[in-house]
Coordinates of N, CA and C and ligand atoms in Angstrom, one line a residue:
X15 N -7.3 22.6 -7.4 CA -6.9 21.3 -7.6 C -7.9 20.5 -8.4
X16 N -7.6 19.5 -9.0 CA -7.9 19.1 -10.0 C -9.1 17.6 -9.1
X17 N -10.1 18.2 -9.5 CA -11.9 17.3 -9.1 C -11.4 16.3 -7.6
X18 N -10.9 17.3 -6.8 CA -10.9 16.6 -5.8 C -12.4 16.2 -5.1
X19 N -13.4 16.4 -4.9 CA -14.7 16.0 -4.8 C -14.7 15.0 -5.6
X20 N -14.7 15.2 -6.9 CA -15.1 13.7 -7.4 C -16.8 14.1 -8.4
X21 N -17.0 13.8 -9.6 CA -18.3 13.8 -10.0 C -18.8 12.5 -10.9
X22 N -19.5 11.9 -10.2 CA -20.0 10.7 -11.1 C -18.8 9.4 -11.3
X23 N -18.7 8.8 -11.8 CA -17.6 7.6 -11.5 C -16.7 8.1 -10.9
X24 N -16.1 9.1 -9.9 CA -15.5 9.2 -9.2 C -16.0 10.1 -8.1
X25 N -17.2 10.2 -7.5 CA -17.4 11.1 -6.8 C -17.6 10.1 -5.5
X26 N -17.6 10.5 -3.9 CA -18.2 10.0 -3.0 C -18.8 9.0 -2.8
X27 N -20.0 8.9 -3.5 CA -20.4 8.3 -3.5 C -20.3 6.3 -4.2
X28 N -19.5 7.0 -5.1 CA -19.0 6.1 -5.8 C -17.7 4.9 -5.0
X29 N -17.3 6.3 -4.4 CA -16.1 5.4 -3.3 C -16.9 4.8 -2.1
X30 N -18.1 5.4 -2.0 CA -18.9 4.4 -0.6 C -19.2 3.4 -1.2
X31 N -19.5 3.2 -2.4 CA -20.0 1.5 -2.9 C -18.6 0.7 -2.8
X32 N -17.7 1.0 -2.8 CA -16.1 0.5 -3.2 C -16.1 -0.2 -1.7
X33 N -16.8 0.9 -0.8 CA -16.6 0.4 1.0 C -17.1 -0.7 0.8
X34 N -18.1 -0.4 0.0 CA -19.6 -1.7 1.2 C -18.8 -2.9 0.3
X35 N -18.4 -3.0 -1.0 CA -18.1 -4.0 -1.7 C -16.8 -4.5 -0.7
X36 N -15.8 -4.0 -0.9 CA -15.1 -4.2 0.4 C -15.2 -5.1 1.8
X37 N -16.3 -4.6 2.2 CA -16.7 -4.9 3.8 C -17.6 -6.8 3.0
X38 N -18.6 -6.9 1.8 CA -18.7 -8.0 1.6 C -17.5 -8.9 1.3
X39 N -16.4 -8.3 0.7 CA -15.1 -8.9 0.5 C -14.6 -9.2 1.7
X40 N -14.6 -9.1 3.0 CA -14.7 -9.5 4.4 C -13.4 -8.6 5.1
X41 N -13.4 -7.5 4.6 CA -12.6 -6.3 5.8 C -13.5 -5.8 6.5
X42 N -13.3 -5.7 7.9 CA -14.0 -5.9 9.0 C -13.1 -4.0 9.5
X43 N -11.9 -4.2 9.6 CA -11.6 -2.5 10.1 C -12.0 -1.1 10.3
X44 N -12.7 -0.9 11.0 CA -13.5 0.5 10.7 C -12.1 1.5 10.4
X45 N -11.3 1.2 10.7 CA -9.8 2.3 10.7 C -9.6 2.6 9.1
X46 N -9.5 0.9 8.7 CA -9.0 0.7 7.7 C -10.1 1.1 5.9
X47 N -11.9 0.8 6.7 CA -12.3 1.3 5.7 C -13.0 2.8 5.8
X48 N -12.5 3.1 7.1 CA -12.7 4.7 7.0 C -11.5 5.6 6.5
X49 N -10.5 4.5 6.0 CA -9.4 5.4 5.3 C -9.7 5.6 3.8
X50 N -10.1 4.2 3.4 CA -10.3 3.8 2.2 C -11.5 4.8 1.4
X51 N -12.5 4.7 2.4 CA -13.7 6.0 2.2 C -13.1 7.2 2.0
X52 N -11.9 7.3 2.6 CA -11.7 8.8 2.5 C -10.5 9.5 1.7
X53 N -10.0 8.7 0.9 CA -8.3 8.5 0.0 C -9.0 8.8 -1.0
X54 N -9.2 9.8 -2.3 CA -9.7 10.2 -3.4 C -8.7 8.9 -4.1
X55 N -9.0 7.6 -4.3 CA -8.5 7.1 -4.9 C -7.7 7.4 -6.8
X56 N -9.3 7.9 -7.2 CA -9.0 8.6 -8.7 C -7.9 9.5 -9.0
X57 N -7.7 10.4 -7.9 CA -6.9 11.2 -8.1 C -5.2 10.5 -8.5
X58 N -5.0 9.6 -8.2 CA -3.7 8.9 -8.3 C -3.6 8.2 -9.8
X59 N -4.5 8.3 -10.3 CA -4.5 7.6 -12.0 C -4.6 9.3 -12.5
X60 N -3.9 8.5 -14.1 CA -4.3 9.6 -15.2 C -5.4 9.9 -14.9
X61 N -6.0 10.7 -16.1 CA -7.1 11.5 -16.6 C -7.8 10.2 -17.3
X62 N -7.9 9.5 -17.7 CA -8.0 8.8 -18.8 C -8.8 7.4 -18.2
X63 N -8.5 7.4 -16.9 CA -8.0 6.3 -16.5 C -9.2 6.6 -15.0
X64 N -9.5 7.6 -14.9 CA -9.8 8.0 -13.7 C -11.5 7.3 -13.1
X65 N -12.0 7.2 -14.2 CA -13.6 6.6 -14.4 C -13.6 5.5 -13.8
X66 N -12.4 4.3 -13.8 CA -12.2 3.2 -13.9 C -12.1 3.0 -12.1
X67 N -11.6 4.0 -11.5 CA -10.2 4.4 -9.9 C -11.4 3.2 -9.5
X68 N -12.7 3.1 -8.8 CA -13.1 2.7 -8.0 C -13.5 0.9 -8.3
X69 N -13.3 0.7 -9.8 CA -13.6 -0.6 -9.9 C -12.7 -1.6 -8.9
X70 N -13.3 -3.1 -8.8 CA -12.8 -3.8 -8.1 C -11.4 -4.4 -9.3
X71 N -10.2 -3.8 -9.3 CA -9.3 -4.2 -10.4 C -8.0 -3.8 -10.2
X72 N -6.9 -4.2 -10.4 CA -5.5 -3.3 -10.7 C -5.6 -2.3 -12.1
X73 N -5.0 -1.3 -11.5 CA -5.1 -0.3 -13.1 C -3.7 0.1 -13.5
X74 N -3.4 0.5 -14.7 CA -1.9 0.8 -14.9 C -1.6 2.2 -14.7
X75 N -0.2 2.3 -14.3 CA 0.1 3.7 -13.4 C 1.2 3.9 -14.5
X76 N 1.6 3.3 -15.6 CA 2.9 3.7 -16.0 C 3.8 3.0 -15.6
X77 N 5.0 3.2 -16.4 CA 6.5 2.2 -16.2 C 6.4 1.0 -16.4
X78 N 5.1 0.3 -16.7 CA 4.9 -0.7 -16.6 C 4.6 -1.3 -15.5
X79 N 4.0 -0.9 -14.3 CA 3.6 -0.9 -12.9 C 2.0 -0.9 -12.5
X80 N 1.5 -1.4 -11.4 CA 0.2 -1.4 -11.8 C 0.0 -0.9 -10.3
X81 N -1.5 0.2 -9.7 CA -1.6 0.6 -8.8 C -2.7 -1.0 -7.9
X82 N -2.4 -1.8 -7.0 CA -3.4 -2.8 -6.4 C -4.5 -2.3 -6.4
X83 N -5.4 -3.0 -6.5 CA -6.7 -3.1 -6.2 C -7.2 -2.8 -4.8
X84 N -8.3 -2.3 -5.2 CA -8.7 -1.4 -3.8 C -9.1 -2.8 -2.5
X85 N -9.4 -4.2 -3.1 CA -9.3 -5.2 -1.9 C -7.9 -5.7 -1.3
X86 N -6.8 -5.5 -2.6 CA -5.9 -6.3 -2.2 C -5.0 -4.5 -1.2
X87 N -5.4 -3.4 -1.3 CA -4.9 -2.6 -0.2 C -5.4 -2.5 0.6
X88 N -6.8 -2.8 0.8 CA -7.3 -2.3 2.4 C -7.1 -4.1 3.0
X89 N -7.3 -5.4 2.4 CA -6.7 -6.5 3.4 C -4.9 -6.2 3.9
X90 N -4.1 -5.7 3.2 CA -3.2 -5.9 3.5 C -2.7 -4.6 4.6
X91 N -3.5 -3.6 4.2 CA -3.5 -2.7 5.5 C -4.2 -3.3 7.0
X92 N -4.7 -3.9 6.8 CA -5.9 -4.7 7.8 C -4.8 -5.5 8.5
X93 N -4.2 -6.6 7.8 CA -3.3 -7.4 8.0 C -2.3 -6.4 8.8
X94 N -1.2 -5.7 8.2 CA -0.8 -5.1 8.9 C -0.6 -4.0 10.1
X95 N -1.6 -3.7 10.4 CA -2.9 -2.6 11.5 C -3.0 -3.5 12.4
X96 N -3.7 -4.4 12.5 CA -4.3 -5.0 13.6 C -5.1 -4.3 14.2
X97 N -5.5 -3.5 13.3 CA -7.1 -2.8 14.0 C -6.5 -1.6 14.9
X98 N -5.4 -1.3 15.1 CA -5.1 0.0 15.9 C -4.5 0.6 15.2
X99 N -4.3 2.2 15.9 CA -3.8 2.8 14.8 C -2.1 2.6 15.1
X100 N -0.9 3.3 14.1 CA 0.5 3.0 14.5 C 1.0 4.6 14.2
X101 N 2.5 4.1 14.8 CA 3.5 5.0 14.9 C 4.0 5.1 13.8
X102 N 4.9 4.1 13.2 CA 5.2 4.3 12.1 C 5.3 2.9 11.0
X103 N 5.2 2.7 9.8 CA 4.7 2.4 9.1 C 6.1 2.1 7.5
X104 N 6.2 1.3 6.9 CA 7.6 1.5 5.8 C 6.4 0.5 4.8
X105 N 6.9 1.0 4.0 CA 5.7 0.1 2.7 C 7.0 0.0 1.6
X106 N 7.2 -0.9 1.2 CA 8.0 -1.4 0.0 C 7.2 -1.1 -1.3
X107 N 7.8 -0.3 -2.5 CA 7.2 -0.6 -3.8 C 6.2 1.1 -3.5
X108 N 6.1 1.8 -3.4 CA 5.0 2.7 -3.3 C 4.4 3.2 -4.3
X109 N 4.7 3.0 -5.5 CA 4.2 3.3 -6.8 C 3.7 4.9 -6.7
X110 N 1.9 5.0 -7.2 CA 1.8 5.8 -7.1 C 1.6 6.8 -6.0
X111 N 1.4 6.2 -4.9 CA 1.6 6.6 -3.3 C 0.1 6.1 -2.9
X112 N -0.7 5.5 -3.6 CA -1.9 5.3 -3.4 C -2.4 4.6 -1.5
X113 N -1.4 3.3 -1.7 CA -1.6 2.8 -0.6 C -0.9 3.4 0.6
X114 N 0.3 4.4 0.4 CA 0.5 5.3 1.0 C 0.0 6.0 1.6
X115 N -1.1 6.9 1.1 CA -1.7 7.3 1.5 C -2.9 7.1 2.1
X116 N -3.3 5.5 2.5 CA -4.3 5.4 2.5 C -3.4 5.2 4.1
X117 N -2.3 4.3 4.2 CA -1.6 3.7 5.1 C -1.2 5.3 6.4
X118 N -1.7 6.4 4.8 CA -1.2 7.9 6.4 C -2.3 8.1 7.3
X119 N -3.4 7.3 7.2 CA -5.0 7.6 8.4 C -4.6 6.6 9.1
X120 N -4.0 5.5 8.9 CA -3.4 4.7 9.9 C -2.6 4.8 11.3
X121 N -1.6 5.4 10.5 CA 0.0 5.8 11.1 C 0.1 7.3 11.2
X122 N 1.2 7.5 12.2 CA 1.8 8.7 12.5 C 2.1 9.4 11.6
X123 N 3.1 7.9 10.7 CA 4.0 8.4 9.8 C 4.5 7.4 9.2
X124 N 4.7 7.3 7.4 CA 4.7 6.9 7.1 C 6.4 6.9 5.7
X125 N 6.9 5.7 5.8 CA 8.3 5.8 4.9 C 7.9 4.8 3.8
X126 N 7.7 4.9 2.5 CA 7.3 4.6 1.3 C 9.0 4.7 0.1
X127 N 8.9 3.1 0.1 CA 10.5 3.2 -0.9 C 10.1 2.9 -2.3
X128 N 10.0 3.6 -3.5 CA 10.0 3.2 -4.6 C 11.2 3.2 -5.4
X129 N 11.5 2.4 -6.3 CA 12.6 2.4 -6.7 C 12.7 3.3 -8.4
X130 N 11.4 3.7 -8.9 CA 11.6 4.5 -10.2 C 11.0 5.7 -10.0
X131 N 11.9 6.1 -10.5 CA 12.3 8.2 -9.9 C 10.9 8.9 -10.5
X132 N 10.3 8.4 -12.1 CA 9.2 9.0 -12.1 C 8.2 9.0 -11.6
X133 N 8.1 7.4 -10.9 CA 6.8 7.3 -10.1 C 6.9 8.5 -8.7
X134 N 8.0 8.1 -8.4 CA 8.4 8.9 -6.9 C 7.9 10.6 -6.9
X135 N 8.0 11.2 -8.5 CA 7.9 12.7 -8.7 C 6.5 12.6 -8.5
X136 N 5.5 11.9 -9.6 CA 4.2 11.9 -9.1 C 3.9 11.5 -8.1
X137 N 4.3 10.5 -7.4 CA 3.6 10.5 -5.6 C 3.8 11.6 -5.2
X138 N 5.0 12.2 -5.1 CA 5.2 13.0 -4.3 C 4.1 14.2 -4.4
X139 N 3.7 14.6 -5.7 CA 3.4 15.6 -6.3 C 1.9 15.4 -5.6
X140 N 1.2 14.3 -5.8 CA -0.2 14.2 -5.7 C -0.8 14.0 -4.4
X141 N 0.2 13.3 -3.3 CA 0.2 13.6 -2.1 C 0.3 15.2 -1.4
X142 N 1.1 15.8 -2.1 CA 1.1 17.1 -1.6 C -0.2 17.8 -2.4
X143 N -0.3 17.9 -3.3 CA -1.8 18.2 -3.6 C -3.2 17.8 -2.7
X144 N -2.9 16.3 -2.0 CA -4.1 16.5 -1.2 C -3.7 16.4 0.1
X145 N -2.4 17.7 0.5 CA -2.2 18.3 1.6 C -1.9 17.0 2.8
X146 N -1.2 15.9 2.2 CA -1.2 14.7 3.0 C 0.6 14.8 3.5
X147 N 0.9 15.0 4.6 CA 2.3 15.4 5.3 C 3.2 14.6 5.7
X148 N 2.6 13.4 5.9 CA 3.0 12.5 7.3 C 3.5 11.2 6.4
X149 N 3.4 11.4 4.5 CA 4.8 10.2 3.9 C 6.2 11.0 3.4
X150 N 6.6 10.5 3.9 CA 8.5 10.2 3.0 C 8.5 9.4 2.0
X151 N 8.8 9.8 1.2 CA 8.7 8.9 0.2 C 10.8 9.1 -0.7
X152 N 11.1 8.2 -0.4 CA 12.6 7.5 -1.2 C 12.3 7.0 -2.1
X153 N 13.3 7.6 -3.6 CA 13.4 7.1 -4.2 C 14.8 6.2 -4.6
X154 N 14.6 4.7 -4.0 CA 15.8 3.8 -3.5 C 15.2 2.2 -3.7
X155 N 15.9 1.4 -3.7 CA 16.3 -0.2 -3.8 C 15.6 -0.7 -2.1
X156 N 14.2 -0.4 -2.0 CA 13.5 -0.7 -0.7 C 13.4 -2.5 -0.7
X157 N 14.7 -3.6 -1.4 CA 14.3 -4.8 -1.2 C 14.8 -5.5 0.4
X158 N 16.1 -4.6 1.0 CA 16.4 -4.3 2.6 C 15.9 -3.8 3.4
X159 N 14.9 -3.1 2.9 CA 14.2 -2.5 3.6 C 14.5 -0.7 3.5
X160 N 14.3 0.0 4.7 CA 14.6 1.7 5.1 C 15.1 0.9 6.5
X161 N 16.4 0.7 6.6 CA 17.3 0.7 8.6 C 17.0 1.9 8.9
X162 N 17.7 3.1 8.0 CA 17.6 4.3 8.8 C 15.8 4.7 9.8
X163 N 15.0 4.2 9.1 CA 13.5 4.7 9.6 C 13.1 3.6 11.0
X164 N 13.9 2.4 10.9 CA 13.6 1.5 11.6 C 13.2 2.1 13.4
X165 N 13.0 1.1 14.2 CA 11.8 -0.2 13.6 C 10.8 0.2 13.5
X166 N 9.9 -0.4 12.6 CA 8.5 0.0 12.3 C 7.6 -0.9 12.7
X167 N 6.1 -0.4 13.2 CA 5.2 -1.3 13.8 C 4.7 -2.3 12.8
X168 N 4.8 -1.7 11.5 CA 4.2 -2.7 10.5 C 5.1 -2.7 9.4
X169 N 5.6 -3.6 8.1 CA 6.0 -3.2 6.5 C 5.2 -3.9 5.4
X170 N 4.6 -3.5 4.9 CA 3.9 -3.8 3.8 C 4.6 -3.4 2.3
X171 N 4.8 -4.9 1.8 CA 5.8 -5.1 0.6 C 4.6 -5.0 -0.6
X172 N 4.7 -4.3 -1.6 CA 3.8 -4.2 -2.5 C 4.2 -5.3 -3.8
X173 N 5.4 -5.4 -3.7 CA 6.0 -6.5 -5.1 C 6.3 -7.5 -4.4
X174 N 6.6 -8.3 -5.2 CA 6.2 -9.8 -5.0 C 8.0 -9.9 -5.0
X175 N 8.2 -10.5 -3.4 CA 9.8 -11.2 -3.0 C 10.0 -12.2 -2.9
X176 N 11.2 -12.6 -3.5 CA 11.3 -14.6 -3.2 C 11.4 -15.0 -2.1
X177 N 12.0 -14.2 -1.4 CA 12.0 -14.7 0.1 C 12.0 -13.7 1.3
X178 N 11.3 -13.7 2.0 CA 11.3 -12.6 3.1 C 12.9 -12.3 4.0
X179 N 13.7 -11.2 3.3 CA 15.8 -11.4 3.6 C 15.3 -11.2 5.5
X180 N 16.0 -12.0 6.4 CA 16.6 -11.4 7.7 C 16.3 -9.8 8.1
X181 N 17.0 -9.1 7.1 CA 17.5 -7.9 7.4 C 16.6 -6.8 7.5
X182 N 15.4 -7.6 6.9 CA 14.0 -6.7 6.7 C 13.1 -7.4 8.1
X183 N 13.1 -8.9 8.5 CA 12.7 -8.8 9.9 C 12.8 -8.4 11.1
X184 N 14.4 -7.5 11.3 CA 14.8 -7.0 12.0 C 14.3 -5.6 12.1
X185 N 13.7 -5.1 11.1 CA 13.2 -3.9 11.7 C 11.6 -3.7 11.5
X186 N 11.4 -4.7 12.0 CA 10.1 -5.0 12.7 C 10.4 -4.0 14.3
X187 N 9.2 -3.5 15.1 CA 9.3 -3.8 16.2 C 8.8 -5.2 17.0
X188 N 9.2 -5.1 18.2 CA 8.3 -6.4 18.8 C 6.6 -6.2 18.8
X189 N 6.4 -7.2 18.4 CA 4.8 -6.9 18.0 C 4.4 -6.7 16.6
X190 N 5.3 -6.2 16.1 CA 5.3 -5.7 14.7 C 5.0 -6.9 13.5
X191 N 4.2 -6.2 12.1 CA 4.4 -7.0 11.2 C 4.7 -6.9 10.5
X192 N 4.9 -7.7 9.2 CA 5.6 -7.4 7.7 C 4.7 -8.3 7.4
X193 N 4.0 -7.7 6.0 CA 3.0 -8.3 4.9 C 3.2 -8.4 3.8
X194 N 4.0 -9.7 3.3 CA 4.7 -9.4 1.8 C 4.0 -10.6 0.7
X195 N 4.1 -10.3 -0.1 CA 3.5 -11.0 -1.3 C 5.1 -12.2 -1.3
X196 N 4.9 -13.4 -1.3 CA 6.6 -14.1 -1.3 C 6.0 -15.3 -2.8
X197 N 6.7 -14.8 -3.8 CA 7.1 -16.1 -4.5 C 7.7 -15.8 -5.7
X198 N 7.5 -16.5 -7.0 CA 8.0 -16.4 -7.5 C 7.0 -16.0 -9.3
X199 N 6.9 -14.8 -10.1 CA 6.1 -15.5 -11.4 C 4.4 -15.8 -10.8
X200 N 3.9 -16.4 -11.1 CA 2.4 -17.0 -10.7 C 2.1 -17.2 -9.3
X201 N 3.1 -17.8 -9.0 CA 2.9 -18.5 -7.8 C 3.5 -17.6 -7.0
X202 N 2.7 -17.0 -5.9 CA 2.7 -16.5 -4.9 C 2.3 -16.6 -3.6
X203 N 2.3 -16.2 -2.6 CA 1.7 -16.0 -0.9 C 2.0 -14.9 -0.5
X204 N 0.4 -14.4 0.3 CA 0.1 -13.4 1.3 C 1.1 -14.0 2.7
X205 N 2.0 -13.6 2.7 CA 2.7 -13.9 3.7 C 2.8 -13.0 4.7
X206 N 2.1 -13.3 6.4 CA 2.3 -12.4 7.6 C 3.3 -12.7 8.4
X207 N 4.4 -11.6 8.7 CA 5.4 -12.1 9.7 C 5.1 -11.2 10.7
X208 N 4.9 -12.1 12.2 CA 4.7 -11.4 12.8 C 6.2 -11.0 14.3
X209 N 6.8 -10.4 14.6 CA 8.3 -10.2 15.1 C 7.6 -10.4 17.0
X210 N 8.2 -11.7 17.4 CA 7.9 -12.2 19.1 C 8.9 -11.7 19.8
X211 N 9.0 -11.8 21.0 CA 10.0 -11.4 22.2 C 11.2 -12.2 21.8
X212 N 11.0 -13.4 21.2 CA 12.5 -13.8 20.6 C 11.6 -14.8 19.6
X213 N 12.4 -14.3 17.9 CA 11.8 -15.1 16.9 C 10.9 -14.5 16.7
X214 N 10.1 -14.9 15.2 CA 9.0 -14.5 14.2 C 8.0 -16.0 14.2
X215 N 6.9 -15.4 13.9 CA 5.9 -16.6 13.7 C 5.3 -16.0 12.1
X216 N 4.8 -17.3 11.5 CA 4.8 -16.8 10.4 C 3.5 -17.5 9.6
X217 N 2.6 -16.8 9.0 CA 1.2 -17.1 8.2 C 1.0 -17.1 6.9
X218 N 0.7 -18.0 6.0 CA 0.3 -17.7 4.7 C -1.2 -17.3 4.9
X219 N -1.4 -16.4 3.9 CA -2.8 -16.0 4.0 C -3.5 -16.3 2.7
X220 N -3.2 -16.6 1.4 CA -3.6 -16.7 0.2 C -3.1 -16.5 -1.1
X221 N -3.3 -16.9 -1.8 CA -2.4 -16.9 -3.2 C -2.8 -15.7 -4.1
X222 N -1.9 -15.0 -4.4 CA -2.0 -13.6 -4.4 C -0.9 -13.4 -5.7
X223 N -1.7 -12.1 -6.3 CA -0.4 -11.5 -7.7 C -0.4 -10.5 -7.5
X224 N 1.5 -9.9 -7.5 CA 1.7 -9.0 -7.6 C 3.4 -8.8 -8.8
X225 N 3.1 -7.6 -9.0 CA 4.7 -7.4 -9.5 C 5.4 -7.6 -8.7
X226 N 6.5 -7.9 -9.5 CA 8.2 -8.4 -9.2 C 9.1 -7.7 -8.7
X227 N 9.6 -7.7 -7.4 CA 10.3 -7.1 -6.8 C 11.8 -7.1 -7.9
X228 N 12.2 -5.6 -8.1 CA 13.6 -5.3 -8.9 C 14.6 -5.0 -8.0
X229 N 15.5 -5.1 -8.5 CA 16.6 -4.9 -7.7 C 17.3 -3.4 -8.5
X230 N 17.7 -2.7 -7.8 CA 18.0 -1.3 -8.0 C 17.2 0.0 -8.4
X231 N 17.9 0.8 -8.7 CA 16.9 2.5 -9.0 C 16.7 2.3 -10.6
X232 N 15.6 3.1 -10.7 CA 15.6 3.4 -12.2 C 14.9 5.0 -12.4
Ligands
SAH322 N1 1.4 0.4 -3.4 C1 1.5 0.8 -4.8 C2 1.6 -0.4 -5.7 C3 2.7 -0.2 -6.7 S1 3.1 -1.7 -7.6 C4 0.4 1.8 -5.2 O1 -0.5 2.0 -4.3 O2 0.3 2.3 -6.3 C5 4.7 -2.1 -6.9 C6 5.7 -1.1 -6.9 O3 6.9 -1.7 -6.4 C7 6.1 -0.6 -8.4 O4 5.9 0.8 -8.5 C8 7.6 -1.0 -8.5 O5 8.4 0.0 -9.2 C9 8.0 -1.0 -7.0 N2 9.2 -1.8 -6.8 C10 9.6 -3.0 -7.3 N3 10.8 -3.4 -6.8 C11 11.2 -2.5 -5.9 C12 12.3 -2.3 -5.0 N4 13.3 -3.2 -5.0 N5 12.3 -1.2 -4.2 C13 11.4 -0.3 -4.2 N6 10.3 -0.4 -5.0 C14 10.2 -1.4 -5.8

């Protein structure tokens, strides 16, 4: 398999600076950045591209899609974890499976909806290359959510929704969260929903960019 070790701008060591940078960026989760330590980040970008995996930045994956930045995945894993590990897990937008996989040291198991079929071939592809079992990954219209996978302890939306629909709070479990980027263009919110014994409570966390939730397959 292709430099899974890592040498020099992508080796180990290079992803332990990414931690500690991290942990100054104020993620506190040992779960969360002992996943982050251990996800070959690089491996998910081109060749071209791969020198770049560990800077603090969005990088482009193709389609016109961008893989988050390694702070805005491990807070939003954090956010949605609560520090324990889970059962099961649905992530909206999975691109190149990056956060996916980071989200599989988390969880049991993990349902990842992307909506363009090429991205979906290389996740699939690169996940199984680093022998990682425990994502599903659909290639489907994840803005309803996965019902069939329902309920999940957490959902982490990677594109940016105008409004968090009903139909995706419902498959929350109780206790459960949903972490979605909500607005519109520029203007966005880290938005946490958290699902109560009756009703949702609900947190803005910070003004945040991400891509645009689409509507349908491509
Ligand atoms: N978590 C990803 C980030 C990908 S960027 C990673 O680690 O690489 C957001 C992704 O959301 C894009 O790949 C985009 O195609 C996808 N997306 C946008 N709208 C969608 C929708 N309605 N259903 C599923 N995926 C969607």
């Amino acid at each position: 398999m292709n430099n899974l070790a890592g040498i020099g701008m992508t080796s180990q060591r290079t992803r332990a600076r990414m931690v500690d940078r991290l942990r100054e960026q104020g993620v506190k989760s040992p779960l969360v950045l002992d996943a982050m330590a251990n996800v070959p980040r690089h491996l998910f970008l081109e060749e071209g591209l791969q020198h770049r995996a560990y800077e603090d930045t969005p990088l482009p994956i193709g389609e016109g899609q961008t893989i988050s930045s390694p702070v805005t995945v491990a807070q939003s894993c954090e956010l949605a974890c609560q520090g324990k590990p889970m059962e099961i897990v649905l992530e909206i937008g999975g691109g190149c499976g990056y956060q996916a996989a980071v989200l599989a040291r988390l969880a049991k198991k993990v349902v990842s909806v992307e909506r363009i079929a090429k991205l979906v071939g290389r996740a699939r592809h690169t996940l199984r290359e680093l022998r990682i079992n425990n994502v599903l990954i659909k290639n489907a219209d994840g803005s309803l959510g996965y019902p069939a996978g329902a309920p999940y302890d957490a959902i982490v939306v990677a594109a940016a929704m105008p409004y968090v629909p009903d139909e995706l709070k419902a498959q929350l479990k109780p206790g459960g969260r949903l972490v979605a980027p909500v607005g519109r263009g520029d203007v966005q919110t880290l938005v946490v929903i958290e699902a109560r014994e009756k009703g949702y409570s609900e947190r803005q966390v910070e003004a945040v960019k991400f891509v645009p939730l689409l509507p349908g397959v491509a």
